PDB file of C-alpha atoms in Angstrom:
ATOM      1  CA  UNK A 517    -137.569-123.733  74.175  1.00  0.00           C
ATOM      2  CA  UNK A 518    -141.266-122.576  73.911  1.00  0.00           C
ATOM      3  CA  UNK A 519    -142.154-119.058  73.310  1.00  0.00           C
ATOM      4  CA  UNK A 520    -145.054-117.606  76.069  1.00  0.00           C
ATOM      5  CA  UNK A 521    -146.603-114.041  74.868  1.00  0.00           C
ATOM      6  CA  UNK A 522    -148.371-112.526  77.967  1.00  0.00           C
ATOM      7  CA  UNK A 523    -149.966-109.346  78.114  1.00  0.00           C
ATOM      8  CA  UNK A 524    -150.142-107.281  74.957  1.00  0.00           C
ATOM      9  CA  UNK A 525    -147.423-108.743  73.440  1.00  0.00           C
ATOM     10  CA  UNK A 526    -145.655-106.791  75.815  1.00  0.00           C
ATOM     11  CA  UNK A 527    -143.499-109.954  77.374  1.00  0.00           C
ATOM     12  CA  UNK A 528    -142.025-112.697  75.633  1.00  0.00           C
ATOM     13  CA  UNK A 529    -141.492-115.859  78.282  1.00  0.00           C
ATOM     14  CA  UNK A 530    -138.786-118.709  77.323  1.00  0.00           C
ATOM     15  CA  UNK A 531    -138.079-119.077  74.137  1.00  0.00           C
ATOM     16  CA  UNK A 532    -133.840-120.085  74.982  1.00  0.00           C
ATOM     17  CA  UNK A 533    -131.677-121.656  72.507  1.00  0.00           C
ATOM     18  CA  UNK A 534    -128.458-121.874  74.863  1.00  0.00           C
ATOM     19  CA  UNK A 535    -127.779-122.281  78.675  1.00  0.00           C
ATOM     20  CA  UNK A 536    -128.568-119.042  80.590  1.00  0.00           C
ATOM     21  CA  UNK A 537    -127.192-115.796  79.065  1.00  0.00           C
ATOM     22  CA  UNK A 538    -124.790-117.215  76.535  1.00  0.00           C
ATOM     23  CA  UNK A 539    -123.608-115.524  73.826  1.00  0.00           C
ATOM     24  CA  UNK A 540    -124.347-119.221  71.138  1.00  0.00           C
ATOM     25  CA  UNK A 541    -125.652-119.064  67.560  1.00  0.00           C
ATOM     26  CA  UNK A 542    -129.067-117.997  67.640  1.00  0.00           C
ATOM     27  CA  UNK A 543    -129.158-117.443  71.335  1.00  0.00           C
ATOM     28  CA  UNK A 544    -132.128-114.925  72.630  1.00  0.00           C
ATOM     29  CA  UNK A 545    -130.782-112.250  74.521  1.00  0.00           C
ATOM     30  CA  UNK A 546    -133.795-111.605  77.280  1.00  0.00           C
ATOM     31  CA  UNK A 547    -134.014-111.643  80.717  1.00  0.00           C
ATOM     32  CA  UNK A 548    -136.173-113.082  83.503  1.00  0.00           C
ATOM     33  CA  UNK A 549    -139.174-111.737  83.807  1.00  0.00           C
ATOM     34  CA  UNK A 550    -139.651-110.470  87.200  1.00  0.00           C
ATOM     35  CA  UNK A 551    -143.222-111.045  89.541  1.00  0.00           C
ATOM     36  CA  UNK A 552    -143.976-109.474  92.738  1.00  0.00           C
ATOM     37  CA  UNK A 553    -146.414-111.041  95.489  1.00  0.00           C
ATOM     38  CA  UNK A 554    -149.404-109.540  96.838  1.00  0.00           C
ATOM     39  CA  UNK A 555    -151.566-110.868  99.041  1.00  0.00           C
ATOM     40  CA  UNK A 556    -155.477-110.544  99.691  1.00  0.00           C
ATOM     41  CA  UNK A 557    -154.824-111.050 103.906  1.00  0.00           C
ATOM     42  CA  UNK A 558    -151.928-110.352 106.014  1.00  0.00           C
ATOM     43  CA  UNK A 559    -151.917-113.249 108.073  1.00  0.00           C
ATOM     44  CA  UNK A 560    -149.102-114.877 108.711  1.00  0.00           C
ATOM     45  CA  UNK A 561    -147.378-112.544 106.495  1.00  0.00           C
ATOM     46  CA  UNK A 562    -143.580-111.708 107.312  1.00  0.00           C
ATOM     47  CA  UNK A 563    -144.041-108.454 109.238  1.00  0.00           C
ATOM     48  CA  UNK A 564    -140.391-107.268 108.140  1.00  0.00           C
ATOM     49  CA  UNK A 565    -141.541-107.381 104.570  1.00  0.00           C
ATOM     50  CA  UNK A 566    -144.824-105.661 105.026  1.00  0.00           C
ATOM     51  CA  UNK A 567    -142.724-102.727 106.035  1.00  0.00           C
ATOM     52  CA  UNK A 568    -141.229-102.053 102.898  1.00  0.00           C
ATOM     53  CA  UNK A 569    -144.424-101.224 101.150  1.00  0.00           C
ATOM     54  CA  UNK A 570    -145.771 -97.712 103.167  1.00  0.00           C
ATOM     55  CA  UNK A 571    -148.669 -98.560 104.291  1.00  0.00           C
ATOM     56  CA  UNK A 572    -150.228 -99.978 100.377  1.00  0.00           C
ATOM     57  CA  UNK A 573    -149.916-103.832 101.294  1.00  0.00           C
ATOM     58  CA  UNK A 574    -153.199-102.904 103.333  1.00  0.00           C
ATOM     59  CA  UNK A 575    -155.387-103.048 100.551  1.00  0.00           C
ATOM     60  CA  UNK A 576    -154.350-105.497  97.762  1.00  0.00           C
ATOM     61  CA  UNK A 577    -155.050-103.174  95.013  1.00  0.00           C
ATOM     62  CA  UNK A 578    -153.210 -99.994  95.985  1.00  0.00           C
ATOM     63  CA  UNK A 579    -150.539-103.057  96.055  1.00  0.00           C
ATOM     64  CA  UNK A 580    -150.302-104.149  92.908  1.00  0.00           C
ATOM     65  CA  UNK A 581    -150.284-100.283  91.502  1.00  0.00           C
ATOM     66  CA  UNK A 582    -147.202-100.274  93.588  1.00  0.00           C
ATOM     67  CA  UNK A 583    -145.214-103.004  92.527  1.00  0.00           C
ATOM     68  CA  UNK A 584    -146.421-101.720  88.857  1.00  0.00           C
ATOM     69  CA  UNK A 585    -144.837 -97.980  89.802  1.00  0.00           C
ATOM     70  CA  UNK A 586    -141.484-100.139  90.896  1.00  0.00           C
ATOM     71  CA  UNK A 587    -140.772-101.708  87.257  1.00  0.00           C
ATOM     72  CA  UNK A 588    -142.234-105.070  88.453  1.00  0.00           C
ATOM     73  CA  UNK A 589    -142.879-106.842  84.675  1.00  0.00           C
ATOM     74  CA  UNK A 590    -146.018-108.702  86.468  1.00  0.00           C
ATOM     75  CA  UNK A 591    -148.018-109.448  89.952  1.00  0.00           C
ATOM     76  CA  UNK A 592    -148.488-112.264  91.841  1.00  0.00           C
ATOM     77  CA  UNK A 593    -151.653-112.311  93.986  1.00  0.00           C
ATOM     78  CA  UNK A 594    -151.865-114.697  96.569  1.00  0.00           C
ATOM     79  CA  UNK A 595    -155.728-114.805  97.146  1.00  0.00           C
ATOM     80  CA  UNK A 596    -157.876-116.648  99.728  1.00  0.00           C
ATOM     81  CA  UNK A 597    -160.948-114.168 100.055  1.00  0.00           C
ATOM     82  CA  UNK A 598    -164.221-114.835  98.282  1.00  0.00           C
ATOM     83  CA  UNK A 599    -164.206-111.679  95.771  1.00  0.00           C
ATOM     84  CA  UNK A 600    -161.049-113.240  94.279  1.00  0.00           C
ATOM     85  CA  UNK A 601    -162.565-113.654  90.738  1.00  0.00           C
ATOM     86  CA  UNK A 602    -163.754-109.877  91.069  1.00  0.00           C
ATOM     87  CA  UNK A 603    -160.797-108.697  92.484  1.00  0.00           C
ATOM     88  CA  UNK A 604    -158.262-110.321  89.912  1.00  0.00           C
ATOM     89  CA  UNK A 605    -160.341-108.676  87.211  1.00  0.00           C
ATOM     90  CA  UNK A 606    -160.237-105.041  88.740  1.00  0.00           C
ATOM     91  CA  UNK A 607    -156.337-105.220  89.161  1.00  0.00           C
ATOM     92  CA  UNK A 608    -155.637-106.644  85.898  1.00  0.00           C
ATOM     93  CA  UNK A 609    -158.052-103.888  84.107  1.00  0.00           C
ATOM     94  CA  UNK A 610    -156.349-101.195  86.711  1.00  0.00           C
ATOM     95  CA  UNK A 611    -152.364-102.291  86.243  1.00  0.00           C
ATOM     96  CA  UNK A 612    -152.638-103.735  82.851  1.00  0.00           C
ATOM     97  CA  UNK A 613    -149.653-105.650  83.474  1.00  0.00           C
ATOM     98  CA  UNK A 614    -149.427-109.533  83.667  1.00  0.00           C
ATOM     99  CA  UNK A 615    -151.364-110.970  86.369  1.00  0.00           C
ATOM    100  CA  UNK A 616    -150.267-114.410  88.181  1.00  0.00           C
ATOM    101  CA  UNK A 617    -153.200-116.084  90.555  1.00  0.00           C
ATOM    102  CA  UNK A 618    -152.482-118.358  93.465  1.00  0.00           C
ATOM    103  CA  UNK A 619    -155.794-119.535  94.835  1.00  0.00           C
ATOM    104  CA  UNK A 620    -158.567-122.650  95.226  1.00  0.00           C
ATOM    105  CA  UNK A 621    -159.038-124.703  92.725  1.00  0.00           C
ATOM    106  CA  UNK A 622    -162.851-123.069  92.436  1.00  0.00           C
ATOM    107  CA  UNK A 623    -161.337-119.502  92.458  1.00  0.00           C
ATOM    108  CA  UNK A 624    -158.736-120.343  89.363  1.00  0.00           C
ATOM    109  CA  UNK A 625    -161.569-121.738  87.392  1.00  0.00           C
ATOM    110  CA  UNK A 626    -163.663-118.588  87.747  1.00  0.00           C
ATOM    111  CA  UNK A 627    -160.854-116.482  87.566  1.00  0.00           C
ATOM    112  CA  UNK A 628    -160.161-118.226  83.862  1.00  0.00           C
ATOM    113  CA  UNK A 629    -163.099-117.177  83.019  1.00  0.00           C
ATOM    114  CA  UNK A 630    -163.633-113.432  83.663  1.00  0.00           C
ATOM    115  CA  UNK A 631    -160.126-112.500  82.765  1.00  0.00           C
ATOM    116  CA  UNK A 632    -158.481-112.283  79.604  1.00  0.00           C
ATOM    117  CA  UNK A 633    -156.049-115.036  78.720  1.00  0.00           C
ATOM    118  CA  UNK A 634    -153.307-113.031  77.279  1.00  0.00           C
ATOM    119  CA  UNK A 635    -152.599-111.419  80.827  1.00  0.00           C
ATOM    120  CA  UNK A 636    -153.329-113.990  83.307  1.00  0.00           C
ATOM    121  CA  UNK A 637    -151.528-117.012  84.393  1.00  0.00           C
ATOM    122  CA  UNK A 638    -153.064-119.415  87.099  1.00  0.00           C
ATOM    123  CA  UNK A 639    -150.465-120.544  89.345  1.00  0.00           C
ATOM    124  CA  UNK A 640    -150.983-124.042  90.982  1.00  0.00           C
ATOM    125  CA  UNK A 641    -149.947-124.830  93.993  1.00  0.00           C
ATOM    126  CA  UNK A 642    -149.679-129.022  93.748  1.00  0.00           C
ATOM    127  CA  UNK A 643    -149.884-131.601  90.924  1.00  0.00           C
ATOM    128  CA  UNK A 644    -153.218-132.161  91.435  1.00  0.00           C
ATOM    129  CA  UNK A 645    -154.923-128.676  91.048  1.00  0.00           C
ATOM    130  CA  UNK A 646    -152.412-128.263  88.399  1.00  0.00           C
ATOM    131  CA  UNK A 647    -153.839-131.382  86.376  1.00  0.00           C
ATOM    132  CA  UNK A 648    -157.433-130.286  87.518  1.00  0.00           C
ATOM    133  CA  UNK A 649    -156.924-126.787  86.317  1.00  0.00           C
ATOM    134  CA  UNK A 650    -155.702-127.624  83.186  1.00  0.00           C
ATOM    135  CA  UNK A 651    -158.869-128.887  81.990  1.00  0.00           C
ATOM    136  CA  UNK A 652    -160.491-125.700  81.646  1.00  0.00           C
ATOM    137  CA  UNK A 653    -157.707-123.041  81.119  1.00  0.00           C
ATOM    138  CA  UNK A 654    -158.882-122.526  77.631  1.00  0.00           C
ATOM    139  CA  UNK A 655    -155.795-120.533  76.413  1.00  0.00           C
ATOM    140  CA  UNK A 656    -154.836-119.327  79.688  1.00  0.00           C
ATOM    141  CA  UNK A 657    -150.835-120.239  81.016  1.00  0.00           C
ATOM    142  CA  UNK A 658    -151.062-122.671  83.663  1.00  0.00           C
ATOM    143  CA  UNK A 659    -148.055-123.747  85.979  1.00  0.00           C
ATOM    144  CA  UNK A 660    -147.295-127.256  86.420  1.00  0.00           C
ATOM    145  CA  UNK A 661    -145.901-127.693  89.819  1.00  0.00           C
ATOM    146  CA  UNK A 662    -143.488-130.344  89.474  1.00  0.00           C
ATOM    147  CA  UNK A 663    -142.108-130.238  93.331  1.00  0.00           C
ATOM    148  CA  UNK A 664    -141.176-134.111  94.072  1.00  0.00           C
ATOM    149  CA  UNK A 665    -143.202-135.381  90.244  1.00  0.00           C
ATOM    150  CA  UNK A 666    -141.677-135.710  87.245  1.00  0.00           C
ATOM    151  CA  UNK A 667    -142.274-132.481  85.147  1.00  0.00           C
ATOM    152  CA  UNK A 668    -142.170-134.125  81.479  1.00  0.00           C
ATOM    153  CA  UNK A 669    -144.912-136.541  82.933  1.00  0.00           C
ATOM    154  CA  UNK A 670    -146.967-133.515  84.156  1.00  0.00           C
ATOM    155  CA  UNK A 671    -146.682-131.369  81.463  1.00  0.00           C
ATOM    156  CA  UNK A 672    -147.940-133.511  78.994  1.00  0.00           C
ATOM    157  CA  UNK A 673    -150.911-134.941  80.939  1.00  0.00           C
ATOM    158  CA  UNK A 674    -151.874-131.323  81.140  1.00  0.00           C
ATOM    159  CA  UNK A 675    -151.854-131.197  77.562  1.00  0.00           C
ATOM    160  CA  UNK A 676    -153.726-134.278  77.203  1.00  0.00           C
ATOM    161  CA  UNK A 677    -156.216-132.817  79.037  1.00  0.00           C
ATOM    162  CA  UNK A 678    -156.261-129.617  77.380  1.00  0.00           C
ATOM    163  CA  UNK A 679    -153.738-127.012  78.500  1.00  0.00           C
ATOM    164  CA  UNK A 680    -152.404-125.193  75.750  1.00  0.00           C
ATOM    165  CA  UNK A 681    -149.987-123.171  77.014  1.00  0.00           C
ATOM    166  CA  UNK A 682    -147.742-124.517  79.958  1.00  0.00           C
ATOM    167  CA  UNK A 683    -144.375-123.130  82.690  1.00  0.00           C
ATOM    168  CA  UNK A 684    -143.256-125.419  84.825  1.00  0.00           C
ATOM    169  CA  UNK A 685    -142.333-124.741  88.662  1.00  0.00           C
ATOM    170  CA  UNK A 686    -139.177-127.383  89.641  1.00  0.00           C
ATOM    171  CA  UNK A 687    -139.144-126.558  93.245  1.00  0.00           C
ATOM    172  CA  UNK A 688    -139.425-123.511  95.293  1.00  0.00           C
ATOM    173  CA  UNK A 689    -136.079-121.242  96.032  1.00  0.00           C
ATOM    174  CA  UNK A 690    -134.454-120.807  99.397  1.00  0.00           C
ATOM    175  CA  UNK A 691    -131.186-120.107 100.787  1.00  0.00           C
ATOM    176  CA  UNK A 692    -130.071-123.815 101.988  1.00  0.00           C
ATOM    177  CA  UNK A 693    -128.666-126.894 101.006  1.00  0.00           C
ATOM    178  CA  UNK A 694    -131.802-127.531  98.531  1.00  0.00           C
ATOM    179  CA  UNK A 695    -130.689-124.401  96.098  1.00  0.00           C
ATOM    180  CA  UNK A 696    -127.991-126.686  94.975  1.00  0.00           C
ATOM    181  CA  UNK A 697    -130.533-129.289  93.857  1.00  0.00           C
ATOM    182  CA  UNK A 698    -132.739-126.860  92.523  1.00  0.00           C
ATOM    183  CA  UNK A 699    -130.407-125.103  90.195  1.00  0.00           C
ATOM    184  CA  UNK A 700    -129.629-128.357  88.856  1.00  0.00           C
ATOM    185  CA  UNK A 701    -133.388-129.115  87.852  1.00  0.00           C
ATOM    186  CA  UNK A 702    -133.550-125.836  86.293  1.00  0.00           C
ATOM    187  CA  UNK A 703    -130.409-126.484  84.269  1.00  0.00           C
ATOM    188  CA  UNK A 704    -131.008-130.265  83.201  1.00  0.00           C
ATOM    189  CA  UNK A 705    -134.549-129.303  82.278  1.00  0.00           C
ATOM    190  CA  UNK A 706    -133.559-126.490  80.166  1.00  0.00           C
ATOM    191  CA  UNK A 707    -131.049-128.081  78.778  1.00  0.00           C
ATOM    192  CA  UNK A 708    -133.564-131.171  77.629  1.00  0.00           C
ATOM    193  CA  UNK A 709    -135.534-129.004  76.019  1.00  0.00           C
ATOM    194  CA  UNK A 710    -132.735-127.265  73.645  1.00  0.00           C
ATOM    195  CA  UNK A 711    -131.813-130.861  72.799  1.00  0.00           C
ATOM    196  CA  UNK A 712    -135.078-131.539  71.246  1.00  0.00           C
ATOM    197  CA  UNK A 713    -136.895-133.144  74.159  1.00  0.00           C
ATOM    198  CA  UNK A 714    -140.827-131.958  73.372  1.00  0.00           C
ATOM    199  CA  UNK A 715    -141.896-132.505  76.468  1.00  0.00           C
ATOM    200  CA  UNK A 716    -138.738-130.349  78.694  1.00  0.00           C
ATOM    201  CA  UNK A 717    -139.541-127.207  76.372  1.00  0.00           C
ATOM    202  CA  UNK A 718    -141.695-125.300  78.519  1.00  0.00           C
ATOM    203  CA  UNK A 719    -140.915-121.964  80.227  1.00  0.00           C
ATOM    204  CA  UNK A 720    -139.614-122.364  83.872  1.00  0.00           C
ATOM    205  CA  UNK A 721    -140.991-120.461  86.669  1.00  0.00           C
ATOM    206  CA  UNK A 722    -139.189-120.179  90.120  1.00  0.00           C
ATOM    207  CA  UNK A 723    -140.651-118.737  93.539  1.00  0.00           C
ATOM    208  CA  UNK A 724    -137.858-117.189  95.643  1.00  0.00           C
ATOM    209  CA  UNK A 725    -140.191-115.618  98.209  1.00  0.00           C
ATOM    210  CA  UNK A 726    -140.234-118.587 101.032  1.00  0.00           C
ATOM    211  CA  UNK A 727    -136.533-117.210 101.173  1.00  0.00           C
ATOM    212  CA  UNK A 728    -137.886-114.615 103.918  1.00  0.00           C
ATOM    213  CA  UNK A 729    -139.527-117.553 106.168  1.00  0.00           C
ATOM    214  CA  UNK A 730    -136.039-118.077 107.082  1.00  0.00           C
ATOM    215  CA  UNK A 731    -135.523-115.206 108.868  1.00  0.00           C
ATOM    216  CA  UNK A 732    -136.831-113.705 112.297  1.00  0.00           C
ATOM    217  CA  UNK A 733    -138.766-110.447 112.321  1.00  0.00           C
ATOM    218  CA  UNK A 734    -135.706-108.899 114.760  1.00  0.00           C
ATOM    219  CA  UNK A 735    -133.159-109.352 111.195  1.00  0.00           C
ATOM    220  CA  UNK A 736    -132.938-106.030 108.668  1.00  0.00           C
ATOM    221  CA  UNK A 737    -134.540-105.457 105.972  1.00  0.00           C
ATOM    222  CA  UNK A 738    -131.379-105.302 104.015  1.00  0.00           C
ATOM    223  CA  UNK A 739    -130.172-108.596 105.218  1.00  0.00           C
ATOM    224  CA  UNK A 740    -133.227-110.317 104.325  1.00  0.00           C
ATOM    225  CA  UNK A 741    -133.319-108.578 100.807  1.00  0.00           C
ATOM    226  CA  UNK A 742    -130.214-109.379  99.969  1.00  0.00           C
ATOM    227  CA  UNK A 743    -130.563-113.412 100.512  1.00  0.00           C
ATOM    228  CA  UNK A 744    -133.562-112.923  98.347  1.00  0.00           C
ATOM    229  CA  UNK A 745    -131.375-111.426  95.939  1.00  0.00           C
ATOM    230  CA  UNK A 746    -128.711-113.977  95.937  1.00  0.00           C
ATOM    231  CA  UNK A 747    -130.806-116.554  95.682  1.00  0.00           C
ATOM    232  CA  UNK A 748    -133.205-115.122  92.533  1.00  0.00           C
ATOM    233  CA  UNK A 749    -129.776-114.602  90.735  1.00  0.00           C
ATOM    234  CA  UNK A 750    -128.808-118.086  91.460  1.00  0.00           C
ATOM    235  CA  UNK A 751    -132.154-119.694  89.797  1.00  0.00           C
ATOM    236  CA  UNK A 752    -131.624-116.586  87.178  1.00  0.00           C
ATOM    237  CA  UNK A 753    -128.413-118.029  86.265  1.00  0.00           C
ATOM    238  CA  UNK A 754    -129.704-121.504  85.794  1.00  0.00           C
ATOM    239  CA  UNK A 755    -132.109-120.728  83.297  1.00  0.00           C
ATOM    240  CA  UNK A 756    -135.444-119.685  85.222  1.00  0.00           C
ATOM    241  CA  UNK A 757    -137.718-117.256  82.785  1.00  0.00           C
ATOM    242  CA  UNK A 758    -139.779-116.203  86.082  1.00  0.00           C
ATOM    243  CA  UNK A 759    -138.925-115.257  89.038  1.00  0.00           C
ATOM    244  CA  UNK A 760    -141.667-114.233  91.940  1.00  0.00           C
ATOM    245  CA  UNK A 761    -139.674-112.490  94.194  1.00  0.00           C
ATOM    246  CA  UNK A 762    -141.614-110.921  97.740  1.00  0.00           C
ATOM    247  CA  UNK A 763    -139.093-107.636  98.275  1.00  0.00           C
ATOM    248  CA  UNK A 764    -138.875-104.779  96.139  1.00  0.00           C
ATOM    249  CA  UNK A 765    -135.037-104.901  96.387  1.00  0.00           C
ATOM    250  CA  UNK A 766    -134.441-108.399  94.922  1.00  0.00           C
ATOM    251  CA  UNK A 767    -137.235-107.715  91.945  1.00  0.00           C
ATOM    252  CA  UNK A 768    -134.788-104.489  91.261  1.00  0.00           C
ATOM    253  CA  UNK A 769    -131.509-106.437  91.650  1.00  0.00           C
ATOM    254  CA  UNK A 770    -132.360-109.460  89.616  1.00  0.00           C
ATOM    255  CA  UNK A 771    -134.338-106.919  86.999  1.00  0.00           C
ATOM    256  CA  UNK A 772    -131.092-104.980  86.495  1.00  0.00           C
ATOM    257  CA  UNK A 773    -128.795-107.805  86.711  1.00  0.00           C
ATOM    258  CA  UNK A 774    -130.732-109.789  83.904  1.00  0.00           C
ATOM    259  CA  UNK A 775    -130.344-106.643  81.913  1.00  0.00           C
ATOM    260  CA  UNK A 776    -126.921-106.042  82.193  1.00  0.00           C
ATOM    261  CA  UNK A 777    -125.927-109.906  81.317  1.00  0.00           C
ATOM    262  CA  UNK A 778    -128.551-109.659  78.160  1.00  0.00           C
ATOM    263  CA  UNK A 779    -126.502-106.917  76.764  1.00  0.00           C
ATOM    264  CA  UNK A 780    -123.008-108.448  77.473  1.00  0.00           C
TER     265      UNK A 780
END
């Protein structure tokens, strides 16, 4: 599988020669690399979950320091306001950690060009902005959201049209009858691409967050962490090389997990 270096050369994405944390000839023992979510506006966001930041979710910066200070690998900002560009440059130059961007198609493109490619990834949210994006991404990582399309197609009409560096997103994670499905993409696709398939060898990315929109604000915290939890190991143990994850607790648990089955 393809080899992604983001940041420094501080993270190495993919690069798997066997099925999820087995110990095969020549198999790469690394872990997922683990993104947490911030977001720009609190709207709409899951009111249980704000509480587990102190207060810092209310200004998106002072957010991203803090999933930094909790061993978060890389941020994911979820951006809607018009300062985006701005504001994706600040954080990046503040955290200097890896630096995901959900946002308008507009924002993305202006975003790719203020920041520097080795730390940001542009994180589409449809198969359109993802084929739209990709013609200006220069050498920036751009995720090819592959809910419901077919991700060998997608990935390499991005490349036709110039992205040069590519993770693909099979399908968002949640507790319910569609993890099943989902950790079967995941496998199947990795799998293709350590058979040779060119165009199934990108990194694979895997959102876990909408887990919390299935629970009421009235549940605990620890309830809804831990479904997180199980269901970023889940995807983990399928073969995902990202994982967004929205509570602190699951980017620890899948973080330390990952680590421990590395080692084994």
């Amino acid at each position: 599988m393809e080899e992604l270096f983001v940041g420094k050369g501080d993270y190495v994405i993919g690069g798997a020669r066997s099925p999820a944390f087995l110990d095969l000839d020549g198999a790469k023992h690394r872990r997922p690399v683990i993104f947490g979510e911030a977001y720009d506006s609190l709207d709409g966001y899951h009111e249980l979950a704000a509480s587990m930041f102190s207060g810092r979710q209310t200004d998106i910066e002072e957010w991203a320091v803090m999933w930094k200070e909790l061993g978060a690998d890389g941020i994911c900002l979820r951006l809607t306001g018009d300062d985006s560009p701005a504001l994706v440059k600040r954080i990046a130059d503040r955290t200097r950690i890896p630096v995901m961007v959900t946002a308008d198609t507009d924002v993305l493109k202006e975003v790719a060009s203020l920041v520097d490619d080795s730390v940001l990834i542009l994180n589409c949210s449809d198969r359109e902005q993802s084929l739209e994006v990709a013609s200006c991404s220069n050498n920036h990582i751009v995720v090819a959201k592959c809910s419901g399309s077919d991700p060998e197609g997608l990935s390499k009409e991005m490349s036709a049209r110039g992205a040069k560096n590519i993770m693909v997103d099979l399908g968002e994670g949640k507790l319910d009858d569609s993890l099943k499905g989902l950790m079967g993409r995941i496998e199947d696709y990795r799998l293709e691409g350590i058979n040779g398939n060119d165009h199934s060898k990108h990194p694979v990315v895997c959102d876990v967050s909408p887990t919390w929109e299935q629970h009421r604000s009235d549940v605990s915290v620890r309830m809804a962490t831990m479904c997180e939890s199980t269901v970023a190991l889940a995807v983990m143990m399928s073969g995902a090389d990202v994982i967004i994850v929205k509570g602190p607790g699951a980017a620890d648990m899948a973080r330390v997990y990952g680590e421990e089955l590395a080692d084994l």
